Amino acid sequence: DKLQDNVENTVECLKQAGISIWMLTGDKMETAKCIAISSGLKHKSAERFFEIREIENDEGIIRNKLEELDNRHDSTILIIDGKSLEYATNHHEKMFFTVAAKTNGVVCCRCSPTQKAYIVKKMKEFSNKRCASVGDGGNDVGMILESHCGIGIVGKEGK
């Protein structure tokens, strides 16, 4: 999909204001990475992706990855796929949200509509901050309804 107008400028303004950005998408990891870069969520050179992918049955690996992420001191964008996200939140829920909230941004890819709503719900719970959700399709409705401020926009995927 083509990005909405002014997305990169908007994301940059939000980041400069200290607002954490989590991108929740059904796209594949490689597509999500490209969107994160083109939207300005990840700067082309300044930040690095920290990938957690294809982990669905090893509690130790998830814990080790989260500990490794927590010990990083560089500018990091977490990118995690839907299966790994489900496993991480089922086995290390508090640790996942605490560690992920410390990063420069989070990209959850291959994310189902139910996972999108769940992430917003848990971010409200663990961060004790206000959450806004922006979506342009039917798969975003649960996330929009779960947030403190839900914003539905006319986009490429629906009205």
Coordinates of N, CA, C and O in Angstrom, one line a residue:
D1 N 0.8 -1.2 0.0 CA 0.0 0.0 0.0 C 0.9 1.3 0.0 O 1.9 1.3 0.6
K2 N 0.4 2.3 -0.7 CA 1.0 3.6 -0.7 C 0.7 4.2 0.7 O -0.4 4.1 1.2
L3 N 1.7 4.9 1.2 CA 1.5 5.6 2.5 C 0.6 6.8 2.3 O 0.5 7.4 1.3
Q4 N -0.1 7.1 3.4 CA -1.0 8.3 3.4 C -0.1 9.5 3.3 O 1.1 9.5 3.6
D5 N -0.7 10.6 2.8 CA 0.1 11.9 2.7 C 0.6 12.3 4.1 O -0.1 12.2 5.1
N6 N 1.8 12.9 4.1 CA 2.4 13.5 5.3 C 2.7 12.5 6.4 O 2.9 13.0 7.5
V7 N 2.7 11.2 6.2 CA 3.0 10.3 7.2 C 4.4 10.5 7.8 O 4.5 10.5 9.1
E8 N 5.4 10.6 7.0 CA 6.8 10.7 7.5 C 6.9 12.0 8.4 O 7.5 11.9 9.5
N9 N 6.3 13.1 8.0 CA 6.4 14.3 8.8 C 5.7 14.2 10.1 O 6.1 14.6 11.2
T10 N 4.5 13.5 10.0 CA 3.7 13.3 11.2 C 4.4 12.4 12.2 O 4.5 12.7 13.4
V11 N 5.0 11.3 11.8 CA 5.7 10.4 12.6 C 6.9 11.1 13.3 O 7.1 11.0 14.5
E12 N 7.6 11.9 12.5 CA 8.8 12.6 13.0 C 8.3 13.6 14.1 O 9.0 13.7 15.2
C13 N 7.3 14.3 13.9 CA 6.7 15.3 14.9 C 6.3 14.5 16.2 O 6.6 15.0 17.3
L14 N 5.7 13.4 16.1 CA 5.2 12.6 17.2 C 6.5 12.1 18.0 O 6.5 12.2 19.2
K15 N 7.5 11.6 17.3 CA 8.7 11.1 17.9 C 9.4 12.3 18.7 O 9.9 12.1 19.8
Q16 N 9.5 13.4 18.0 CA 10.1 14.6 18.7 C 9.4 15.0 19.9 O 10.0 15.6 20.8
A17 N 8.1 14.8 20.0 CA 7.3 15.2 21.1 C 7.4 14.1 22.2 O 6.7 14.2 23.3
G18 N 8.2 13.0 22.0 CA 8.3 12.0 23.0 C 7.3 10.9 23.0 O 7.1 10.2 24.0
I19 N 6.5 10.9 21.9 CA 5.5 9.9 21.8 C 6.0 8.6 21.2 O 6.7 8.6 20.2
S20 N 5.8 7.5 21.9 CA 6.2 6.2 21.4 C 5.3 5.7 20.3 O 4.1 5.8 20.4
I21 N 5.9 5.2 19.2 CA 5.1 4.7 18.1 C 5.3 3.2 18.0 O 6.4 2.7 17.9
W22 N 4.1 2.5 17.9 CA 4.1 1.1 17.7 C 3.3 0.9 16.4 O 2.2 1.4 16.3
M23 N 3.9 0.2 15.4 CA 3.2 -0.1 14.2 C 2.7 -1.5 14.2 O 3.5 -2.4 14.4
L24 N 1.4 -1.7 14.1 CA 0.8 -3.0 14.2 C 0.3 -3.3 12.8 O -0.6 -2.6 12.3
T25 N 0.8 -4.3 12.1 CA 0.4 -4.6 10.7 C 0.3 -6.1 10.5 O 0.9 -6.9 11.1
G26 N -0.5 -6.4 9.5 CA -0.6 -7.8 9.0 C 0.4 -8.1 8.0 O 0.5 -9.3 7.6
D27 N 1.2 -7.1 7.6 CA 2.2 -7.3 6.5 C 3.3 -8.3 6.9 O 3.5 -8.5 8.1
K28 N 4.0 -8.9 6.0 CA 5.2 -9.7 6.2 C 6.3 -8.8 6.8 O 6.3 -7.6 6.6
M29 N 7.3 -9.5 7.4 CA 8.3 -8.7 8.1 C 9.1 -7.8 7.1 O 9.4 -6.7 7.5
E30 N 9.5 -8.3 6.0 CA 10.2 -7.5 5.0 C 9.5 -6.3 4.6 O 10.0 -5.2 4.5
T31 N 8.2 -6.4 4.3 CA 7.3 -5.3 3.9 C 7.2 -4.3 5.1 O 7.3 -3.1 4.9
A32 N 7.0 -4.9 6.3 CA 6.9 -4.0 7.5 C 8.2 -3.2 7.7 O 8.1 -2.0 8.1
K33 N 9.3 -3.8 7.5 CA 10.6 -3.1 7.6 C 10.6 -1.9 6.6 O 11.0 -0.8 7.0
C34 N 10.2 -2.1 5.4 CA 10.2 -1.1 4.4 C 9.3 0.1 4.8 O 9.6 1.2 4.6
I35 N 8.1 -0.3 5.3 CA 7.1 0.7 5.7 C 7.7 1.5 6.9 O 7.5 2.7 7.0
A36 N 8.3 0.8 7.9 CA 8.9 1.5 9.0 C 9.9 2.5 8.6 O 10.0 3.6 9.2
I37 N 10.7 2.2 7.6 CA 11.7 3.1 7.1 C 11.1 4.3 6.3 O 11.3 5.5 6.6
S38 N 10.2 4.0 5.4 CA 9.5 5.0 4.5 C 8.6 5.9 5.3 O 8.5 7.1 5.0
S39 N 8.1 5.4 6.5 CA 7.2 6.3 7.3 C 8.0 7.1 8.3 O 7.4 8.0 8.9
G40 N 9.3 6.8 8.4 CA 10.1 7.6 9.4 C 10.1 7.0 10.8 O 10.7 7.5 11.7
L41 N 9.4 5.9 11.0 CA 9.5 5.2 12.3 C 10.9 4.8 12.6 O 11.4 5.0 13.7
K42 N 11.6 4.3 11.6 CA 13.0 4.0 11.7 C 13.8 4.9 10.8 O 13.5 4.9 9.6
H43 N 14.8 5.6 11.3 CA 15.6 6.4 10.5 C 16.5 5.4 9.7 O 16.9 4.4 10.1
K44 N 16.8 5.8 8.5 CA 17.6 5.0 7.6 C 18.9 4.5 8.1 O 19.3 3.4 7.9
S45 N 19.6 5.3 8.9 CA 20.9 4.9 9.4 C 21.1 4.9 10.9 O 21.9 4.2 11.4
A46 N 20.3 5.8 11.6 CA 20.5 6.0 13.0 C 20.1 4.8 13.9 O 20.7 4.5 14.9
E47 N 19.0 4.2 13.5 CA 18.5 3.1 14.4 C 18.7 1.7 13.7 O 18.8 1.6 12.5
R48 N 18.7 0.7 14.6 CA 18.8 -0.7 14.1 C 17.5 -1.4 14.4 O 16.9 -1.2 15.4
F49 N 17.2 -2.4 13.6 CA 16.1 -3.3 13.9 C 16.7 -4.4 14.8 O 17.8 -4.9 14.6
F50 N 15.9 -4.8 15.8 CA 16.1 -6.0 16.6 C 15.0 -6.9 16.3 O 13.9 -6.7 16.6
E51 N 15.3 -8.0 15.6 CA 14.3 -9.0 15.1 C 14.1 -10.1 16.1 O 15.0 -10.7 16.6
I52 N 12.8 -10.4 16.3 CA 12.4 -11.6 17.0 C 11.4 -12.2 16.0 O 10.3 -11.7 15.8
R53 N 11.8 -13.4 15.5 CA 10.9 -14.0 14.4 C 10.9 -15.5 14.5 O 11.9 -16.1 15.0
E54 N 9.8 -16.1 14.1 CA 9.6 -17.5 14.0 C 9.9 -18.3 15.3 O 10.5 -19.4 15.2
I55 N 9.6 -17.7 16.4 CA 9.8 -18.4 17.7 C 8.4 -18.7 18.2 O 7.6 -17.8 18.5
E56 N 8.0 -20.0 18.3 CA 6.7 -20.3 18.7 C 6.6 -21.4 19.8 O 5.5 -21.8 20.2
N57 N 7.8 -22.0 20.2 CA 7.7 -23.1 21.1 C 8.9 -23.2 22.0 O 9.3 -24.3 22.4
D58 N 9.6 -22.1 22.2 CA 10.8 -22.2 23.0 C 10.9 -21.0 24.0 O 11.3 -19.9 23.6
E59 N 10.4 -21.2 25.2 CA 10.3 -20.1 26.2 C 11.7 -19.5 26.5 O 11.8 -18.3 26.7
G60 N 12.7 -20.4 26.5 CA 14.1 -19.9 26.8 C 14.6 -18.9 25.7 O 15.2 -17.9 26.1
I61 N 14.4 -19.2 24.5 CA 14.8 -18.3 23.4 C 14.1 -17.0 23.5 O 14.8 -15.9 23.4
I62 N 12.8 -17.0 23.7 CA 12.1 -15.7 23.9 C 12.7 -14.9 25.0 O 12.9 -13.7 24.9
R63 N 12.9 -15.5 26.1 CA 13.4 -14.8 27.3 C 14.8 -14.3 27.0 O 15.1 -13.1 27.3
N64 N 15.6 -15.1 26.4 CA 17.0 -14.6 26.1 C 17.0 -13.4 25.1 O 17.7 -12.5 25.3
K65 N 16.1 -13.5 24.1 CA 16.0 -12.4 23.2 C 15.5 -11.1 23.9 O 16.0 -10.0 23.6
L66 N 14.5 -11.2 24.8 CA 14.1 -10.0 25.5 C 15.1 -9.5 26.4 O 15.3 -8.3 26.5
E67 N 15.9 -10.4 27.0 CA 17.0 -9.9 27.9 C 18.1 -9.2 27.1 O 18.6 -8.2 27.4
E68 N 18.4 -9.8 25.9 CA 19.4 -9.2 25.0 C 18.9 -7.8 24.6 O 19.7 -6.8 24.6
L69 N 17.6 -7.7 24.2 CA 17.1 -6.4 23.8 C 17.1 -5.4 25.0 O 17.5 -4.2 24.8
D70 N 16.8 -5.9 26.2 CA 16.8 -5.0 27.4 C 18.2 -4.5 27.7 O 18.4 -3.4 28.2
N71 N 19.2 -5.2 27.3 CA 20.6 -4.8 27.6 C 21.2 -4.0 26.5 O 22.4 -3.5 26.6
R72 N 20.5 -3.7 25.4 CA 21.1 -2.9 24.3 C 21.0 -1.4 24.8 O 20.1 -1.0 25.4
H73 N 22.0 -0.7 24.3 CA 22.1 0.7 24.7 C 22.2 1.6 23.4 O 22.5 2.8 23.5
D74 N 21.8 1.0 22.3 CA 21.8 1.8 21.1 C 20.3 2.1 20.7 O 19.4 1.7 21.4
S75 N 20.2 2.8 19.6 CA 18.8 3.2 19.2 C 18.3 2.0 18.4 O 18.8 1.6 17.4
T76 N 17.2 1.4 19.0 CA 16.7 0.1 18.5 C 15.2 0.2 18.2 O 14.5 0.8 19.0
I77 N 14.8 -0.4 17.1 CA 13.4 -0.6 16.8 C 13.2 -2.1 16.9 O 13.8 -2.9 16.2
L78 N 12.3 -2.5 17.8 CA 11.9 -3.9 17.9 C 11.0 -4.3 16.7 O 10.0 -3.6 16.5
I79 N 11.3 -5.4 16.0 CA 10.3 -5.9 15.1 C 10.1 -7.4 15.4 O 11.0 -8.2 15.6
I80 N 8.8 -7.7 15.5 CA 8.5 -9.1 16.0 C 7.3 -9.6 15.2 O 6.4 -8.8 14.8
D81 N 7.3 -10.9 14.8 CA 6.2 -11.4 14.0 C 5.1 -11.9 14.9 O 5.3 -12.0 16.1
G82 N 4.0 -12.2 14.3 CA 2.8 -12.5 15.1 C 2.9 -13.8 15.9 O 2.4 -13.8 17.1
K83 N 3.6 -14.8 15.4 CA 3.7 -16.1 16.2 C 4.6 -15.9 17.4 O 4.3 -16.3 18.5
S84 N 5.7 -15.2 17.2 CA 6.7 -14.9 18.3 C 6.0 -14.0 19.3 O 6.2 -14.1 20.5
L85 N 5.2 -13.0 18.8 CA 4.5 -12.1 19.7 C 3.5 -12.9 20.6 O 3.5 -12.7 21.8
E86 N 2.8 -13.8 20.0 CA 1.9 -14.6 20.8 C 2.6 -15.4 21.8 O 2.2 -15.4 23.0
Y87 N 3.7 -16.0 21.5 CA 4.4 -16.8 22.4 C 5.0 -16.0 23.5 O 5.0 -16.3 24.7
A88 N 5.6 -14.8 23.1 CA 6.2 -13.9 24.1 C 5.2 -13.4 25.1 O 5.4 -13.4 26.3
T89 N 4.0 -13.0 24.6 CA 3.0 -12.5 25.5 C 2.3 -13.6 26.4 O 1.9 -13.3 27.5
N90 N 2.3 -14.8 25.9 CA 1.7 -15.9 26.6 C 2.6 -16.3 27.8 O 2.2 -16.8 28.8
H91 N 4.0 -16.2 27.6 CA 4.9 -16.7 28.5 C 5.7 -15.7 29.3 O 6.2 -15.9 30.4
H92 N 5.8 -14.5 28.7 CA 6.6 -13.4 29.4 C 5.9 -12.1 29.1 O 6.6 -11.1 28.7
E93 N 4.6 -12.0 29.4 CA 3.8 -10.8 29.1 C 4.4 -9.5 29.6 O 4.7 -8.6 28.9
K94 N 4.6 -9.5 30.9 CA 5.1 -8.2 31.6 C 6.5 -7.9 31.1 O 6.7 -6.7 30.8
M95 N 7.3 -8.8 31.0 CA 8.7 -8.6 30.5 C 8.6 -8.1 29.0 O 9.4 -7.1 28.7
F96 N 7.8 -8.7 28.2 CA 7.8 -8.2 26.8 C 7.3 -6.7 26.8 O 8.0 -5.9 26.1
F97 N 6.2 -6.4 27.4 CA 5.8 -5.0 27.3 C 6.7 -4.0 28.0 O 6.9 -2.9 27.5
T98 N 7.3 -4.4 29.1 CA 8.3 -3.5 29.8 C 9.5 -3.2 28.9 O 9.9 -2.1 28.7
V99 N 10.1 -4.3 28.3 CA 11.3 -4.2 27.5 C 10.9 -3.4 26.2 O 11.6 -2.5 25.8
A100 N 9.9 -3.8 25.5 CA 9.5 -3.2 24.3 C 9.2 -1.7 24.4 O 9.6 -0.9 23.5
A101 N 8.6 -1.3 25.5 CA 8.3 0.1 25.8 C 9.6 0.9 25.9 O 9.5 2.2 25.7
K102 N 10.7 0.3 26.2 CA 12.0 1.1 26.3 C 12.6 1.4 25.0 O 13.6 2.2 24.9
T103 N 12.2 0.7 23.9 CA 12.9 0.9 22.6 C 12.4 2.2 21.9 O 11.5 2.8 22.4
N104 N 13.1 2.5 20.8 CA 12.7 3.7 20.1 C 11.4 3.5 19.3 O 10.9 4.5 18.7
G105 N 10.9 2.3 19.2 CA 9.7 2.0 18.4 C 9.5 0.5 18.3 O 10.5 -0.2 18.5
V106 N 8.3 0.1 18.0 CA 8.0 -1.3 17.9 C 7.2 -1.5 16.6 O 6.3 -0.8 16.3
V107 N 7.6 -2.6 15.9 CA 6.8 -3.0 14.7 C 6.4 -4.5 15.0 O 7.2 -5.4 15.2
C108 N 5.1 -4.7 15.0 CA 4.5 -6.0 15.1 C 3.9 -6.4 13.8 O 3.0 -5.7 13.3
C109 N 4.5 -7.4 13.1 CA 4.1 -7.7 11.8 C 3.4 -9.1 11.8 O 3.5 -9.8 12.8
R110 N 2.7 -9.4 10.7 CA 1.8 -10.6 10.7 C 0.9 -10.7 11.9 O 0.7 -11.7 12.5
C111 N 0.4 -9.5 12.2 CA -0.4 -9.3 13.4 C -1.9 -9.5 13.1 O -2.4 -8.8 12.1
S112 N -2.6 -10.2 13.8 CA -4.1 -10.4 13.6 C -4.8 -9.2 14.2 O -4.3 -8.5 15.1
P113 N -6.1 -9.0 13.8 CA -6.9 -7.9 14.4 C -7.0 -8.1 15.9 O -7.0 -7.2 16.7
T114 N -7.1 -9.4 16.4 CA -7.2 -9.7 17.8 C -6.0 -9.3 18.5 O -6.0 -8.7 19.6
Q115 N -4.8 -9.6 17.9 CA -3.5 -9.2 18.5 C -3.4 -7.7 18.6 O -2.8 -7.2 19.6
K116 N -3.8 -7.0 17.6 CA -3.7 -5.5 17.6 C -4.5 -5.0 18.8 O -4.0 -4.1 19.5
A117 N -5.7 -5.4 19.0 CA -6.5 -4.9 20.1 C -5.8 -5.3 21.5 O -5.8 -4.5 22.4
Y118 N -5.3 -6.5 21.5 CA -4.7 -7.0 22.7 C -3.4 -6.2 23.1 O -3.2 -5.8 24.2
I119 N -2.6 -5.8 22.1 CA -1.4 -5.0 22.3 C -1.8 -3.7 22.9 O -1.2 -3.2 23.9
V120 N -2.8 -3.0 22.3 CA -3.3 -1.7 22.9 C -3.8 -1.9 24.3 O -3.4 -1.1 25.2
K121 N -4.5 -2.9 24.6 CA -5.1 -3.1 25.9 C -3.9 -3.3 26.9 O -3.9 -2.7 28.0
K122 N -2.9 -4.1 26.5 CA -1.8 -4.3 27.5 C -0.9 -3.1 27.6 O -0.3 -2.9 28.7
M123 N -0.7 -2.4 26.5 CA 0.1 -1.2 26.6 C -0.5 -0.2 27.6 O 0.1 0.5 28.4
K124 N -1.8 -0.1 27.6 CA -2.6 0.8 28.5 C -2.3 0.3 30.0 O -2.0 1.1 30.9
E125 N -2.3 -1.0 30.1 CA -2.2 -1.6 31.4 C -0.7 -1.5 32.0 O -0.5 -1.1 33.1
F126 N 0.2 -1.8 31.2 CA 1.6 -1.8 31.6 C 2.3 -0.5 31.6 O 3.3 -0.2 32.3
S127 N 1.9 0.4 30.7 CA 2.6 1.7 30.6 C 1.9 2.8 31.4 O 2.6 3.8 31.7
N128 N 0.7 2.6 31.7 CA -0.1 3.6 32.4 C -0.1 4.9 31.7 O -0.1 6.0 32.3
K129 N 0.0 4.8 30.3 CA 0.0 6.0 29.5 C -1.2 6.0 28.6 O -1.9 5.0 28.4
R130 N -1.5 7.1 28.0 CA -2.6 7.2 27.0 C -2.2 6.6 25.7 O -1.1 6.7 25.2
C131 N -3.1 5.8 25.1 CA -2.9 5.2 23.8 C -3.8 5.7 22.7 O -5.1 5.7 23.0
A132 N -3.3 6.0 21.6 CA -4.1 6.4 20.4 C -3.8 5.4 19.4 O -2.7 4.9 19.2
S133 N -4.8 5.0 18.6 CA -4.7 4.1 17.5 C -5.3 4.7 16.3 O -6.3 5.3 16.3
V134 N -4.5 4.5 15.2 CA -5.0 5.0 13.9 C -5.0 3.8 12.9 O -4.1 3.0 12.9
G135 N -6.2 3.7 12.3 CA -6.3 2.6 11.3 C -7.2 3.0 10.1 O -8.0 3.9 10.2
D136 N -7.0 2.3 9.0 CA -7.7 2.6 7.8 C -8.5 1.4 7.2 O -8.8 1.4 6.1
G137 N -8.7 0.4 8.1 CA -9.4 -0.8 7.5 C -10.2 -1.5 8.6 O -10.0 -1.3 9.8
G138 N -11.0 -2.5 8.2 CA -11.8 -3.2 9.1 C -11.0 -4.0 10.1 O -11.5 -4.3 11.2
N139 N -9.8 -4.4 9.7 CA -8.9 -5.2 10.6 C -8.4 -4.3 11.8 O -7.7 -4.8 12.7
D140 N -8.6 -3.0 11.7 CA -8.1 -2.1 12.8 C -9.2 -1.7 13.8 O -8.9 -1.0 14.7
V141 N -10.4 -2.1 13.6 CA -11.6 -1.7 14.4 C -11.4 -2.0 15.9 O -11.5 -1.2 16.7
G142 N -11.0 -3.2 16.2 CA -10.8 -3.7 17.6 C -9.7 -2.8 18.3 O -9.9 -2.4 19.4
M143 N -8.6 -2.6 17.6 CA -7.5 -1.8 18.1 C -8.0 -0.3 18.4 O -7.7 0.3 19.4
I144 N -8.8 0.2 17.4 CA -9.3 1.6 17.5 C -10.2 1.7 18.7 O -10.2 2.6 19.5
L145 N -11.1 0.7 18.9 CA -12.1 0.7 20.0 C -11.4 0.5 21.3 O -11.8 1.1 22.4
E146 N -10.3 -0.2 21.4 CA -9.6 -0.5 22.6 C -8.8 0.7 23.1 O -8.5 0.8 24.3
S147 N -8.4 1.6 22.3 CA -7.5 2.7 22.6 C -8.3 3.8 23.4 O -9.5 3.9 23.3
H148 N -7.5 4.7 24.0 CA -8.1 5.8 24.7 C -8.7 6.8 23.6 O -9.7 7.4 23.8
C149 N -7.9 6.9 22.5 CA -8.3 7.8 21.4 C -8.2 7.0 20.1 O -7.1 6.7 19.6
G150 N -9.3 6.6 19.5 CA -9.3 5.8 18.3 C -9.6 6.7 17.1 O -10.5 7.5 17.1
I151 N -8.8 6.5 16.1 CA -8.9 7.4 14.9 C -9.0 6.5 13.7 O -8.1 5.7 13.3
G152 N -10.1 6.5 13.1 CA -10.3 5.7 11.8 C -10.2 6.7 10.7 O -10.9 7.8 10.7
I153 N -9.4 6.4 9.7 CA -9.2 7.3 8.6 C -9.7 6.6 7.3 O -9.6 5.4 7.2
V154 N -10.1 7.4 6.3 CA -10.4 6.9 5.0 C -9.0 6.6 4.4 O -8.1 7.5 4.4
G155 N -8.8 5.4 4.0 CA -7.5 5.0 3.4 C -7.7 4.1 2.2 O -8.7 4.0 1.6
K156 N -6.6 3.4 2.0 CA -6.5 2.5 0.8 C -7.2 1.2 1.1 O -7.6 0.6 0.1
E157 N -7.5 0.9 2.3 CA -8.1 -0.4 2.6 C -9.6 -0.3 3.0 O -10.3 -1.3 3.1
G158 N -10.1 0.9 3.2 CA -11.5 0.9 3.5 C -12.0 2.3 4.1 O -11.2 3.2 4.1
K159 N -13.2 2.4 4.5 CA -13.8 3.6 5.0 C -14.4 3.3 6.4 O -14.8 2.3 6.7

